[in-house]
């Protein structure tokens, strides 16, 4: 496709489609995270001092899929195009939901478990649930390999690349904001006693809806975008890791997603561990994700503030809030961090793939490796909480993360001369 032909294509429809799919990504991601606390009561009541670590493993299994399938996603885009890759990704998500369903049914009709120690046991259904989390995460990973570079590269008049990412991020945040209410209010009906029976119908509904969306995608026009992939099986001359700003960007994504999930998921567990905060825990989680929504809506309206400036300001502000929360034991300051975490993904992603040209799709796949941080850092935080008996000191992880993001914004994202790609 020539550049003239590419310029004549209207990307408004495809852009709206990607924004909607970003909603699904956000919704499913936080639904999975919100299963941590309910699973402690339903499946992990007999695991002793490992209850926090094993609960956070559900999030870890989800994010483990990112480094293992990001490269697969970029290869699928090169071979099958953006549209067909998205359909495949949605089918994988549906398969993962089916595994969730199988886990629930296994626990309901069997309840078998593996014992360790004198009084501790873990149900087999828990391990099947982890597999489901990994598979759904793999489908979501491939979805993001399509969505993120598409939003950056599809030229919709009157918008910038970061602005389009923020619009997509706002849609993502709507999903993340609604998810805690969906889990707490609809799936578990607001009850204090959690049973996995509540999941049977919702998971069937998930499967049907996801497959329906995949079918609709097959009927839509989602044209490929020139100069974002290697054309016609062309072999890329350079390793994607030779681009310094991309490599450091993978680390930045690892850190960013890690600290985002540390606050979004473990804030709820921290609040439930504190006397007097139990009733507020779910609300605080929703307000955190709601703050991300507000921030992304603001970011989507700002087209002239460079990505680098956005990342500098937000990393400083978020770091100061977390320091304040640690010094004052005020968890509400952690809730406010969501407002500043909101624009970090689009600004970091845009800086990392800037100037990559035909390496953009491969770079997007590489950045998915960094999303593993969303599983690793919260898991480390949960292990520290188990070891110390408190969540208070664990928030230093987030402070260190914000410091690295500030470094990336100031220095790490600068493109070296030898990394400039001629279009």
mmCIF file of C-alpha atoms in Angstrom:
data_model
loop_
_atom_site.group_PDB
_atom_site.id
_atom_site.type_symbol
_atom_site.label_atom_id
_atom_site.label_comp_id
_atom_site.label_asym_id
_atom_site.label_seq_id
_atom_site.Cartn_x
_atom_site.Cartn_y
_atom_site.Cartn_z
ATOM 1 C CA UNK A 1 0.000 0.000 0.000
ATOM 2 C CA UNK A 2 1.448 3.385 -1.008
ATOM 3 C CA UNK A 3 1.610 6.341 1.369
ATOM 4 C CA UNK A 4 -1.013 8.181 -0.737
ATOM 5 C CA UNK A 5 -3.401 5.251 -0.442
ATOM 6 C CA UNK A 6 -2.678 5.041 3.273
ATOM 7 C CA UNK A 7 -3.447 8.744 3.747
ATOM 8 C CA UNK A 8 -6.816 8.339 2.001
ATOM 9 C CA UNK A 9 -8.013 5.707 4.475
ATOM 10 C CA UNK A 10 -10.343 6.933 7.213
ATOM 11 C CA UNK A 11 -9.231 5.488 10.530
ATOM 12 C CA UNK A 12 -12.115 6.924 12.556
ATOM 13 C CA UNK A 13 -14.070 3.643 12.579
ATOM 14 C CA UNK A 14 -11.051 1.443 13.348
ATOM 15 C CA UNK A 15 -9.984 3.922 16.039
ATOM 16 C CA UNK A 16 -13.393 3.665 17.752
ATOM 17 C CA UNK A 17 -13.168 -0.131 17.532
ATOM 18 C CA UNK A 18 -9.753 -0.139 19.237
ATOM 19 C CA UNK A 19 -11.049 2.186 21.948
ATOM 20 C CA UNK A 20 -13.882 -0.266 22.681
ATOM 21 C CA UNK A 21 -11.479 -3.218 22.740
ATOM 22 C CA UNK A 22 -9.311 -1.307 25.208
ATOM 23 C CA UNK A 23 -12.378 -1.190 27.472
ATOM 24 C CA UNK A 24 -12.528 -4.996 27.388
ATOM 25 C CA UNK A 25 -8.812 -5.220 28.227
ATOM 26 C CA UNK A 26 -9.179 -2.970 31.277
ATOM 27 C CA UNK A 27 -12.355 -4.655 32.480
ATOM 28 C CA UNK A 28 -10.950 -8.175 32.296
ATOM 29 C CA UNK A 29 -7.621 -7.188 33.867
ATOM 30 C CA UNK A 30 -9.182 -5.711 36.995
ATOM 31 C CA UNK A 31 -11.874 -8.407 37.248
ATOM 32 C CA UNK A 32 -8.985 -10.875 37.488
ATOM 33 C CA UNK A 33 -7.242 -8.767 40.154
ATOM 34 C CA UNK A 34 -10.445 -8.450 42.158
ATOM 35 C CA UNK A 35 -10.616 -12.234 42.482
ATOM 36 C CA UNK A 36 -7.606 -12.095 44.858
ATOM 37 C CA UNK A 37 -9.567 -11.252 47.993
ATOM 38 C CA UNK A 38 -12.633 -13.485 47.290
ATOM 39 C CA UNK A 39 -10.351 -16.445 46.538
ATOM 40 C CA UNK A 40 -8.760 -16.053 49.973
ATOM 41 C CA UNK A 41 -12.118 -16.964 51.487
ATOM 42 C CA UNK A 42 -13.360 -19.460 48.891
ATOM 43 C CA UNK A 43 -10.241 -21.466 48.056
ATOM 44 C CA UNK A 44 -7.413 -20.377 50.337
ATOM 45 C CA UNK A 45 -8.910 -20.557 53.815
ATOM 46 C CA UNK A 46 -6.612 -23.433 54.810
ATOM 47 C CA UNK A 47 -3.191 -22.311 53.569
ATOM 48 C CA UNK A 48 -1.831 -20.761 56.759
ATOM 49 C CA UNK A 49 0.558 -17.832 56.407
ATOM 50 C CA UNK A 50 0.645 -18.113 52.594
ATOM 51 C CA UNK A 51 -2.795 -16.620 52.035
ATOM 52 C CA UNK A 52 -1.537 -13.254 50.712
ATOM 53 C CA UNK A 53 1.164 -14.802 48.517
ATOM 54 C CA UNK A 54 -1.158 -17.394 46.950
ATOM 55 C CA UNK A 55 -3.925 -14.836 46.374
ATOM 56 C CA UNK A 56 -1.534 -12.495 44.561
ATOM 57 C CA UNK A 57 -0.394 -15.472 42.431
ATOM 58 C CA UNK A 58 -3.647 -15.084 40.476
ATOM 59 C CA UNK A 59 -2.431 -11.690 39.287
ATOM 60 C CA UNK A 60 1.091 -13.072 38.751
ATOM 61 C CA UNK A 61 -0.218 -15.873 36.502
ATOM 62 C CA UNK A 62 -2.104 -13.306 34.428
ATOM 63 C CA UNK A 63 0.898 -11.059 33.919
ATOM 64 C CA UNK A 64 3.290 -13.968 33.337
ATOM 65 C CA UNK A 65 1.568 -14.358 29.970
ATOM 66 C CA UNK A 66 2.861 -10.991 28.761
ATOM 67 C CA UNK A 67 6.558 -11.847 28.323
ATOM 68 C CA UNK A 68 5.705 -15.307 26.999
ATOM 69 C CA UNK A 69 3.149 -14.242 24.384
ATOM 70 C CA UNK A 70 4.050 -10.636 23.454
ATOM 71 C CA UNK A 71 6.487 -11.820 20.792
ATOM 72 C CA UNK A 72 3.910 -14.290 19.488
ATOM 73 C CA UNK A 73 1.455 -11.411 19.129
ATOM 74 C CA UNK A 74 3.845 -9.304 17.067
ATOM 75 C CA UNK A 75 4.590 -12.280 14.788
ATOM 76 C CA UNK A 76 0.862 -12.872 14.332
ATOM 77 C CA UNK A 77 0.400 -9.220 13.326
ATOM 78 C CA UNK A 78 3.187 -9.518 10.764
ATOM 79 C CA UNK A 79 1.785 -12.760 9.352
ATOM 80 C CA UNK A 80 -1.981 -12.239 9.586
ATOM 81 C CA UNK A 81 -2.492 -8.498 9.986
ATOM 82 C CA UNK A 82 -4.096 -6.520 12.788
ATOM 83 C CA UNK A 83 -7.691 -7.668 12.256
ATOM 84 C CA UNK A 84 -7.130 -11.430 12.083
ATOM 85 C CA UNK A 85 -4.747 -11.268 15.025
ATOM 86 C CA UNK A 86 -7.401 -9.523 17.113
ATOM 87 C CA UNK A 87 -9.944 -12.251 16.306
ATOM 88 C CA UNK A 88 -7.473 -14.915 17.389
ATOM 89 C CA UNK A 89 -6.764 -13.028 20.607
ATOM 90 C CA UNK A 90 -10.448 -12.858 21.517
ATOM 91 C CA UNK A 91 -10.856 -16.598 20.944
ATOM 92 C CA UNK A 92 -7.938 -17.224 23.351
ATOM 93 C CA UNK A 93 -9.683 -15.024 25.962
ATOM 94 C CA UNK A 94 -12.865 -17.097 25.568
ATOM 95 C CA UNK A 95 -10.868 -20.317 26.074
ATOM 96 C CA UNK A 96 -9.380 -18.870 29.258
ATOM 97 C CA UNK A 97 -12.855 -18.027 30.579
ATOM 98 C CA UNK A 98 -13.879 -21.620 29.847
ATOM 99 C CA UNK A 99 -10.964 -22.789 32.028
ATOM 100 C CA UNK A 100 -12.198 -20.483 34.802
ATOM 101 C CA UNK A 101 -15.596 -22.153 34.476
ATOM 102 C CA UNK A 102 -13.987 -25.608 34.666
ATOM 103 C CA UNK A 103 -12.167 -24.542 37.850
ATOM 104 C CA UNK A 104 -15.412 -23.494 39.503
ATOM 105 C CA UNK A 105 -17.151 -26.726 38.537
ATOM 106 C CA UNK A 106 -14.205 -28.817 39.749
ATOM 107 C CA UNK A 107 -14.359 -27.196 43.170
ATOM 108 C CA UNK A 108 -18.153 -27.450 43.303
ATOM 109 C CA UNK A 109 -18.384 -31.146 42.460
ATOM 110 C CA UNK A 110 -15.045 -32.442 43.736
ATOM 111 C CA UNK A 111 -13.356 -30.142 46.221
ATOM 112 C CA UNK A 112 -10.211 -32.262 46.043
ATOM 113 C CA UNK A 113 -7.056 -30.644 47.388
ATOM 114 C CA UNK A 114 -3.358 -31.202 47.928
ATOM 115 C CA UNK A 115 -2.217 -31.193 51.541
ATOM 116 C CA UNK A 116 1.023 -29.849 52.970
ATOM 117 C CA UNK A 117 1.959 -29.692 56.605
ATOM 118 C CA UNK A 118 -0.489 -30.829 59.268
ATOM 119 C CA UNK A 119 -3.461 -28.578 58.613
ATOM 120 C CA UNK A 120 -2.814 -26.732 55.340
ATOM 121 C CA UNK A 121 -4.279 -27.652 51.940
ATOM 122 C CA UNK A 122 -4.745 -26.069 48.516
ATOM 123 C CA UNK A 123 -7.665 -27.145 46.266
ATOM 124 C CA UNK A 124 -6.799 -28.448 42.795
ATOM 125 C CA UNK A 125 -9.352 -25.938 41.516
ATOM 126 C CA UNK A 126 -6.990 -23.151 42.595
ATOM 127 C CA UNK A 127 -4.269 -24.379 40.228
ATOM 128 C CA UNK A 128 -6.782 -24.669 37.372
ATOM 129 C CA UNK A 129 -7.876 -21.117 38.141
ATOM 130 C CA UNK A 130 -4.240 -20.003 37.793
ATOM 131 C CA UNK A 131 -4.087 -21.653 34.346
ATOM 132 C CA UNK A 132 -7.261 -19.805 33.353
ATOM 133 C CA UNK A 133 -5.740 -16.514 34.511
ATOM 134 C CA UNK A 134 -2.660 -17.203 32.381
ATOM 135 C CA UNK A 135 -4.667 -18.060 29.248
ATOM 136 C CA UNK A 136 -6.972 -15.038 29.502
ATOM 137 C CA UNK A 137 -3.886 -12.904 30.125
ATOM 138 C CA UNK A 138 -2.297 -14.340 26.962
ATOM 139 C CA UNK A 139 -5.326 -13.323 24.900
ATOM 140 C CA UNK A 140 -5.309 -9.843 26.431
ATOM 141 C CA UNK A 141 -1.577 -9.560 25.713
ATOM 142 C CA UNK A 142 -2.101 -10.250 22.017
ATOM 143 C CA UNK A 143 -4.991 -7.773 22.005
ATOM 144 C CA UNK A 144 -2.667 -5.079 23.338
ATOM 145 C CA UNK A 145 0.009 -5.900 20.756
ATOM 146 C CA UNK A 146 -2.652 -4.913 18.212
ATOM 147 C CA UNK A 147 -4.294 -2.017 20.066
ATOM 148 C CA UNK A 148 -1.335 0.046 21.270
ATOM 149 C CA UNK A 149 0.637 0.482 18.016
ATOM 150 C CA UNK A 150 -2.630 0.855 16.106
ATOM 151 C CA UNK A 151 -3.737 3.754 18.300
ATOM 152 C CA UNK A 152 -0.353 5.430 17.926
ATOM 153 C CA UNK A 153 -0.078 4.949 14.150
ATOM 154 C CA UNK A 154 -3.648 5.375 12.874
ATOM 155 C CA UNK A 155 -3.843 9.007 11.791
ATOM 156 C CA UNK A 156 -7.176 10.452 12.930
ATOM 157 C CA UNK A 157 -7.420 14.121 12.020
ATOM 158 C CA UNK A 158 -7.145 16.558 14.907
ATOM 159 C CA UNK A 159 -5.445 14.102 17.277
ATOM 160 C CA UNK A 160 -1.881 13.317 18.332
ATOM 161 C CA UNK A 161 -0.468 9.870 19.046
ATOM 162 C CA UNK A 162 -0.388 10.402 22.822
ATOM 163 C CA UNK A 163 -3.885 11.889 22.740
ATOM 164 C CA UNK A 164 -5.244 8.807 20.932
ATOM 165 C CA UNK A 165 -3.502 6.620 23.491
ATOM 166 C CA UNK A 166 -5.104 8.630 26.294
ATOM 167 C CA UNK A 167 -8.551 8.286 24.720
ATOM 168 C CA UNK A 168 -7.985 4.547 24.525
ATOM 169 C CA UNK A 169 -6.671 4.648 28.085
ATOM 170 C CA UNK A 170 -9.809 6.486 29.235
ATOM 171 C CA UNK A 171 -11.914 3.684 27.781
ATOM 172 C CA UNK A 172 -9.608 1.189 29.490
ATOM 173 C CA UNK A 173 -10.138 3.044 32.775
ATOM 174 C CA UNK A 174 -13.906 2.925 32.412
ATOM 175 C CA UNK A 175 -13.491 -0.842 32.319
ATOM 176 C CA UNK A 176 -11.158 -0.876 35.317
ATOM 177 C CA UNK A 177 -13.506 1.409 37.287
ATOM 178 C CA UNK A 178 -16.598 -0.710 36.612
ATOM 179 C CA UNK A 179 -14.832 -4.026 37.275
ATOM 180 C CA UNK A 180 -14.675 -3.850 41.121
ATOM 181 C CA UNK A 181 -18.382 -2.982 41.272
ATOM 182 C CA UNK A 182 -19.114 -5.838 38.857
ATOM 183 C CA UNK A 183 -17.203 -8.362 40.960
ATOM 184 C CA UNK A 184 -18.428 -7.147 44.345
ATOM 185 C CA UNK A 185 -21.973 -6.151 43.442
ATOM 186 C CA UNK A 186 -23.034 -8.443 40.591
ATOM 187 C CA UNK A 187 -20.894 -11.585 40.774
ATOM 188 C CA UNK A 188 -20.815 -11.843 44.570
ATOM 189 C CA UNK A 189 -23.972 -9.825 45.213
ATOM 190 C CA UNK A 190 -22.395 -7.705 47.932
ATOM 191 C CA UNK A 191 -22.360 -10.684 50.282
ATOM 192 C CA UNK A 192 -19.660 -10.998 52.914
ATOM 193 C CA UNK A 193 -19.620 -14.802 52.497
ATOM 194 C CA UNK A 194 -17.998 -15.625 49.140
ATOM 195 C CA UNK A 195 -18.861 -18.824 47.249
ATOM 196 C CA UNK A 196 -17.625 -19.868 43.824
ATOM 197 C CA UNK A 197 -21.200 -20.787 42.848
ATOM 198 C CA UNK A 198 -21.628 -17.090 42.084
ATOM 199 C CA UNK A 199 -19.156 -17.429 39.191
ATOM 200 C CA UNK A 200 -20.889 -20.121 37.120
ATOM 201 C CA UNK A 201 -23.295 -17.891 35.171
ATOM 202 C CA UNK A 202 -20.952 -14.849 34.825
ATOM 203 C CA UNK A 203 -18.186 -16.933 33.235
ATOM 204 C CA UNK A 204 -20.628 -18.433 30.739
ATOM 205 C CA UNK A 205 -21.757 -14.887 29.937
ATOM 206 C CA UNK A 206 -18.129 -13.811 29.461
ATOM 207 C CA UNK A 207 -17.534 -16.630 26.971
ATOM 208 C CA UNK A 208 -20.637 -15.766 24.933
ATOM 209 C CA UNK A 209 -19.914 -12.017 24.874
ATOM 210 C CA UNK A 210 -16.227 -12.422 23.934
ATOM 211 C CA UNK A 211 -17.042 -14.820 21.076
ATOM 212 C CA UNK A 212 -19.745 -12.429 19.871
ATOM 213 C CA UNK A 213 -17.242 -9.563 19.821
ATOM 214 C CA UNK A 214 -14.797 -11.768 17.876
ATOM 215 C CA UNK A 215 -17.510 -12.498 15.299
ATOM 216 C CA UNK A 216 -18.326 -8.793 14.943
ATOM 217 C CA UNK A 217 -14.626 -7.982 14.439
ATOM 218 C CA UNK A 218 -14.544 -10.375 11.465
ATOM 219 C CA UNK A 219 -17.168 -8.189 9.780
ATOM 220 C CA UNK A 220 -15.410 -4.857 10.382
ATOM 221 C CA UNK A 221 -12.817 -3.064 8.281
ATOM 222 C CA UNK A 222 -9.526 -2.840 10.191
ATOM 223 C CA UNK A 223 -6.897 -1.988 7.563
ATOM 224 C CA UNK A 224 -3.215 -2.547 8.243
ATOM 225 C CA UNK A 225 -1.047 0.531 8.738
ATOM 226 C CA UNK A 226 1.947 1.090 6.501
ATOM 227 C CA UNK A 227 5.484 1.283 7.933
ATOM 228 C CA UNK A 228 4.571 -0.370 11.254
ATOM 229 C CA UNK A 229 5.507 -3.957 10.351
ATOM 230 C CA UNK A 230 8.002 -5.742 8.134
ATOM 231 C CA UNK A 231 6.237 -6.032 4.783
ATOM 232 C CA UNK A 232 6.026 -9.223 2.762
ATOM 233 C CA UNK A 233 8.118 -11.325 5.113
ATOM 234 C CA UNK A 234 10.966 -8.799 5.040
ATOM 235 C CA UNK A 235 13.639 -9.654 7.581
ATOM 236 C CA UNK A 236 14.482 -6.923 10.037
ATOM 237 C CA UNK A 237 18.174 -6.022 9.862
ATOM 238 C CA UNK A 238 18.570 -5.092 13.528
ATOM 239 C CA UNK A 239 17.659 -6.683 16.803
ATOM 240 C CA UNK A 240 14.787 -4.839 18.412
ATOM 241 C CA UNK A 241 16.909 -4.752 21.598
ATOM 242 C CA UNK A 242 19.545 -2.600 19.887
ATOM 243 C CA UNK A 243 17.269 0.438 20.347
ATOM 244 C CA UNK A 244 18.321 1.860 23.706
ATOM 245 C CA UNK A 245 15.172 3.910 24.322
ATOM 246 C CA UNK A 246 13.001 0.853 23.610
ATOM 247 C CA UNK A 247 15.017 -1.455 25.875
ATOM 248 C CA UNK A 248 14.844 1.025 28.748
ATOM 249 C CA UNK A 249 11.181 1.502 27.846
ATOM 250 C CA UNK A 250 10.532 -2.204 28.463
ATOM 251 C CA UNK A 251 11.971 -1.717 31.952
ATOM 252 C CA UNK A 252 9.817 1.405 32.374
ATOM 253 C CA UNK A 253 6.677 -0.524 31.374
ATOM 254 C CA UNK A 254 7.675 -3.288 33.812
ATOM 255 C CA UNK A 255 7.998 -0.739 36.604
ATOM 256 C CA UNK A 256 4.911 1.265 35.669
ATOM 257 C CA UNK A 257 2.504 -1.671 35.397
ATOM 258 C CA UNK A 258 4.012 -3.110 38.570
ATOM 259 C CA UNK A 259 3.411 -0.022 40.683
ATOM 260 C CA UNK A 260 -0.004 0.547 39.104
ATOM 261 C CA UNK A 261 -1.151 -2.930 40.133
ATOM 262 C CA UNK A 262 0.612 -2.727 43.515
ATOM 263 C CA UNK A 263 -1.622 0.191 44.405
ATOM 264 C CA UNK A 264 -4.747 -0.917 42.525
ATOM 265 C CA UNK A 265 -4.827 -4.504 43.815
ATOM 266 C CA UNK A 266 -2.925 -4.468 47.107
ATOM 267 C CA UNK A 267 -4.449 -1.236 48.385
ATOM 268 C CA UNK A 268 -7.673 -3.223 48.836
ATOM 269 C CA UNK A 269 -5.869 -5.985 50.729
ATOM 270 C CA UNK A 270 -4.023 -3.395 52.844
ATOM 271 C CA UNK A 271 -7.297 -1.689 53.705
ATOM 272 C CA UNK A 272 -8.958 -4.986 54.668
ATOM 273 C CA UNK A 273 -6.036 -5.780 56.972
ATOM 274 C CA UNK A 274 -6.573 -2.564 58.919
ATOM 275 C CA UNK A 275 -9.238 -2.326 61.615
ATOM 276 C CA UNK A 276 -12.031 0.000 60.544
ATOM 277 C CA UNK A 277 -11.147 -0.059 56.846
ATOM 278 C CA UNK A 278 -12.865 -3.301 55.812
ATOM 279 C CA UNK A 279 -16.095 -1.718 54.597
ATOM 280 C CA UNK A 280 -14.194 0.948 52.657
ATOM 281 C CA UNK A 281 -11.751 -1.397 50.915
ATOM 282 C CA UNK A 282 -13.727 -2.069 47.706
ATOM 283 C CA UNK A 283 -14.721 1.591 47.470
ATOM 284 C CA UNK A 284 -11.092 2.672 47.733
ATOM 285 C CA UNK A 285 -10.138 0.285 44.940
ATOM 286 C CA UNK A 286 -12.857 1.647 42.684
ATOM 287 C CA UNK A 287 -11.908 5.244 43.484
ATOM 288 C CA UNK A 288 -8.284 4.492 42.605
ATOM 289 C CA UNK A 289 -9.281 3.187 39.160
ATOM 290 C CA UNK A 290 -11.793 6.016 38.895
ATOM 291 C CA UNK A 291 -8.957 8.479 39.436
ATOM 292 C CA UNK A 292 -7.153 6.863 36.521
ATOM 293 C CA UNK A 293 -10.262 7.377 34.417
ATOM 294 C CA UNK A 294 -10.424 11.070 35.336
ATOM 295 C CA UNK A 295 -6.738 11.527 34.587
ATOM 296 C CA UNK A 296 -7.026 9.829 31.205
ATOM 297 C CA UNK A 297 -10.065 11.915 30.280
ATOM 298 C CA UNK A 298 -8.010 15.001 31.080
ATOM 299 C CA UNK A 299 -5.084 13.566 29.119
ATOM 300 C CA UNK A 300 -7.279 12.826 26.101
ATOM 301 C CA UNK A 301 -8.195 16.501 25.941
ATOM 302 C CA UNK A 302 -4.565 17.614 26.036
ATOM 303 C CA UNK A 303 -2.917 17.206 22.652
ATOM 304 C CA UNK A 304 -0.020 19.658 22.971
ATOM 305 C CA UNK A 305 1.655 18.507 26.181
ATOM 306 C CA UNK A 306 4.563 16.225 25.147
ATOM 307 C CA UNK A 307 4.679 12.674 26.474
ATOM 308 C CA UNK A 308 7.991 13.380 28.216
ATOM 309 C CA UNK A 309 6.547 16.305 30.185
ATOM 310 C CA UNK A 310 3.486 14.259 31.182
ATOM 311 C CA UNK A 311 5.660 11.452 32.524
ATOM 312 C CA UNK A 312 7.954 13.832 34.453
ATOM 313 C CA UNK A 313 5.088 15.590 36.226
ATOM 314 C CA UNK A 314 3.072 12.482 37.039
ATOM 315 C CA UNK A 315 5.999 10.395 38.335
ATOM 316 C CA UNK A 316 7.019 13.185 40.741
ATOM 317 C CA UNK A 317 3.442 13.728 41.958
ATOM 318 C CA UNK A 318 2.757 10.004 42.430
ATOM 319 C CA UNK A 319 6.008 9.492 44.313
ATOM 320 C CA UNK A 320 5.245 12.350 46.711
ATOM 321 C CA UNK A 321 1.760 10.957 47.414
ATOM 322 C CA UNK A 322 3.119 7.504 48.262
ATOM 323 C CA UNK A 323 5.780 9.018 50.536
ATOM 324 C CA UNK A 324 3.021 10.988 52.235
ATOM 325 C CA UNK A 325 0.918 7.838 52.669
ATOM 326 C CA UNK A 326 3.819 6.011 54.314
ATOM 327 C CA UNK A 327 4.609 8.887 56.675
ATOM 328 C CA UNK A 328 0.997 9.516 57.724
ATOM 329 C CA UNK A 329 -0.549 6.004 57.403
ATOM 330 C CA UNK A 330 -3.281 7.619 55.321
ATOM 331 C CA UNK A 331 -4.423 5.121 52.672
ATOM 332 C CA UNK A 332 -6.538 7.765 50.962
ATOM 333 C CA UNK A 333 -3.327 9.289 49.610
ATOM 334 C CA UNK A 334 -2.708 6.003 47.785
ATOM 335 C CA UNK A 335 -6.169 6.306 46.236
ATOM 336 C CA UNK A 336 -5.151 9.693 44.817
ATOM 337 C CA UNK A 337 -2.117 8.124 43.104
ATOM 338 C CA UNK A 338 -4.489 6.772 40.439
ATOM 339 C CA UNK A 339 -4.981 10.265 39.063
ATOM 340 C CA UNK A 340 -1.274 10.469 38.202
ATOM 341 C CA UNK A 341 -0.764 6.865 37.154
ATOM 342 C CA UNK A 342 -3.433 7.460 34.522
ATOM 343 C CA UNK A 343 -1.273 8.912 31.731
ATOM 344 C CA UNK A 344 1.910 6.964 32.427
ATOM 345 C CA UNK A 345 1.101 4.061 30.091
ATOM 346 C CA UNK A 346 0.414 6.118 26.951
ATOM 347 C CA UNK A 347 3.304 8.503 27.564
ATOM 348 C CA UNK A 348 5.790 5.693 28.296
ATOM 349 C CA UNK A 349 4.600 3.571 25.365
ATOM 350 C CA UNK A 350 4.749 6.509 22.946
ATOM 351 C CA UNK A 351 8.283 7.412 24.060
ATOM 352 C CA UNK A 352 9.446 3.793 23.772
ATOM 353 C CA UNK A 353 8.231 3.197 20.174
ATOM 354 C CA UNK A 354 8.963 6.690 18.899
ATOM 355 C CA UNK A 355 10.986 6.627 15.691
ATOM 356 C CA UNK A 356 10.971 2.824 15.301
ATOM 357 C CA UNK A 357 9.323 2.834 11.857
ATOM 358 C CA UNK A 358 8.980 -0.729 10.523
ATOM 359 C CA UNK A 359 10.213 -1.996 13.894
ATOM 360 C CA UNK A 360 7.094 -0.591 15.620
ATOM 361 C CA UNK A 361 5.095 -3.838 15.698
ATOM 362 C CA UNK A 362 8.087 -5.819 16.968
ATOM 363 C CA UNK A 363 8.733 -3.074 19.524
ATOM 364 C CA UNK A 364 5.144 -3.286 20.727
ATOM 365 C CA UNK A 365 5.550 -7.013 21.257
ATOM 366 C CA UNK A 366 8.775 -6.411 23.184
ATOM 367 C CA UNK A 367 7.039 -3.869 25.428
ATOM 368 C CA UNK A 368 4.487 -6.522 26.379
ATOM 369 C CA UNK A 369 7.341 -8.334 28.145
ATOM 370 C CA UNK A 370 7.485 -5.415 30.558
ATOM 371 C CA UNK A 371 3.864 -5.896 31.578
ATOM 372 C CA UNK A 372 5.078 -8.851 33.649
ATOM 373 C CA UNK A 373 5.856 -6.201 36.261
ATOM 374 C CA UNK A 374 2.149 -6.203 37.074
ATOM 375 C CA UNK A 375 2.581 -9.734 38.370
ATOM 376 C CA UNK A 376 6.081 -9.567 39.855
ATOM 377 C CA UNK A 377 6.021 -6.392 41.953
ATOM 378 C CA UNK A 378 2.623 -7.043 43.617
ATOM 379 C CA UNK A 379 3.757 -10.619 44.338
ATOM 380 C CA UNK A 380 6.962 -9.338 45.961
ATOM 381 C CA UNK A 381 4.889 -6.853 47.910
ATOM 382 C CA UNK A 382 2.556 -9.601 49.120
ATOM 383 C CA UNK A 383 5.512 -11.766 50.182
ATOM 384 C CA UNK A 384 7.002 -8.861 52.137
ATOM 385 C CA UNK A 385 3.612 -8.251 53.784
ATOM 386 C CA UNK A 386 3.464 -11.919 54.823
ATOM 387 C CA UNK A 387 7.049 -11.823 56.128
ATOM 388 C CA UNK A 388 6.648 -8.602 58.134
ATOM 389 C CA UNK A 389 3.002 -8.981 59.118
ATOM 390 C CA UNK A 390 2.217 -5.511 57.759
ATOM 391 C CA UNK A 391 1.722 -3.706 54.452
ATOM 392 C CA UNK A 392 3.129 -0.385 55.681
ATOM 393 C CA UNK A 393 6.775 -0.759 54.643
ATOM 394 C CA UNK A 394 5.939 -2.489 51.348
ATOM 395 C CA UNK A 395 5.011 0.773 49.626
ATOM 396 C CA UNK A 396 8.703 1.626 49.273
ATOM 397 C CA UNK A 397 8.506 -0.559 46.147
ATOM 398 C CA UNK A 398 6.190 1.993 44.557
ATOM 399 C CA UNK A 399 8.402 4.927 45.537
ATOM 400 C CA UNK A 400 11.444 3.325 43.888
ATOM 401 C CA UNK A 401 9.349 2.616 40.809
ATOM 402 C CA UNK A 402 8.268 6.242 40.457
ATOM 403 C CA UNK A 403 11.949 7.271 40.701
ATOM 404 C CA UNK A 404 12.875 5.039 37.749
ATOM 405 C CA UNK A 405 9.990 6.414 35.663
ATOM 406 C CA UNK A 406 11.285 9.916 36.331
ATOM 407 C CA UNK A 407 14.737 8.824 35.130
ATOM 408 C CA UNK A 408 13.243 7.330 31.963
ATOM 409 C CA UNK A 409 11.322 10.520 31.214
ATOM 410 C CA UNK A 410 14.377 12.727 31.718
ATOM 411 C CA UNK A 411 17.146 10.609 30.162
ATOM 412 C CA UNK A 412 16.292 7.033 29.251
ATOM 413 C CA UNK A 413 13.753 7.885 26.545
ATOM 414 C CA UNK A 414 16.159 10.061 24.541
ATOM 415 C CA UNK A 415 16.760 8.556 21.083
ATOM 416 C CA UNK A 416 20.403 8.048 20.125
ATOM 417 C CA UNK A 417 21.582 9.077 16.641
ATOM 418 C CA UNK A 418 22.325 5.486 15.650
ATOM 419 C CA UNK A 419 18.739 4.527 16.543
ATOM 420 C CA UNK A 420 17.072 6.903 14.091
ATOM 421 C CA UNK A 421 15.187 4.978 11.368
ATOM 422 C CA UNK A 422 14.756 6.482 7.896
ATOM 423 C CA UNK A 423 11.110 6.246 6.784
#
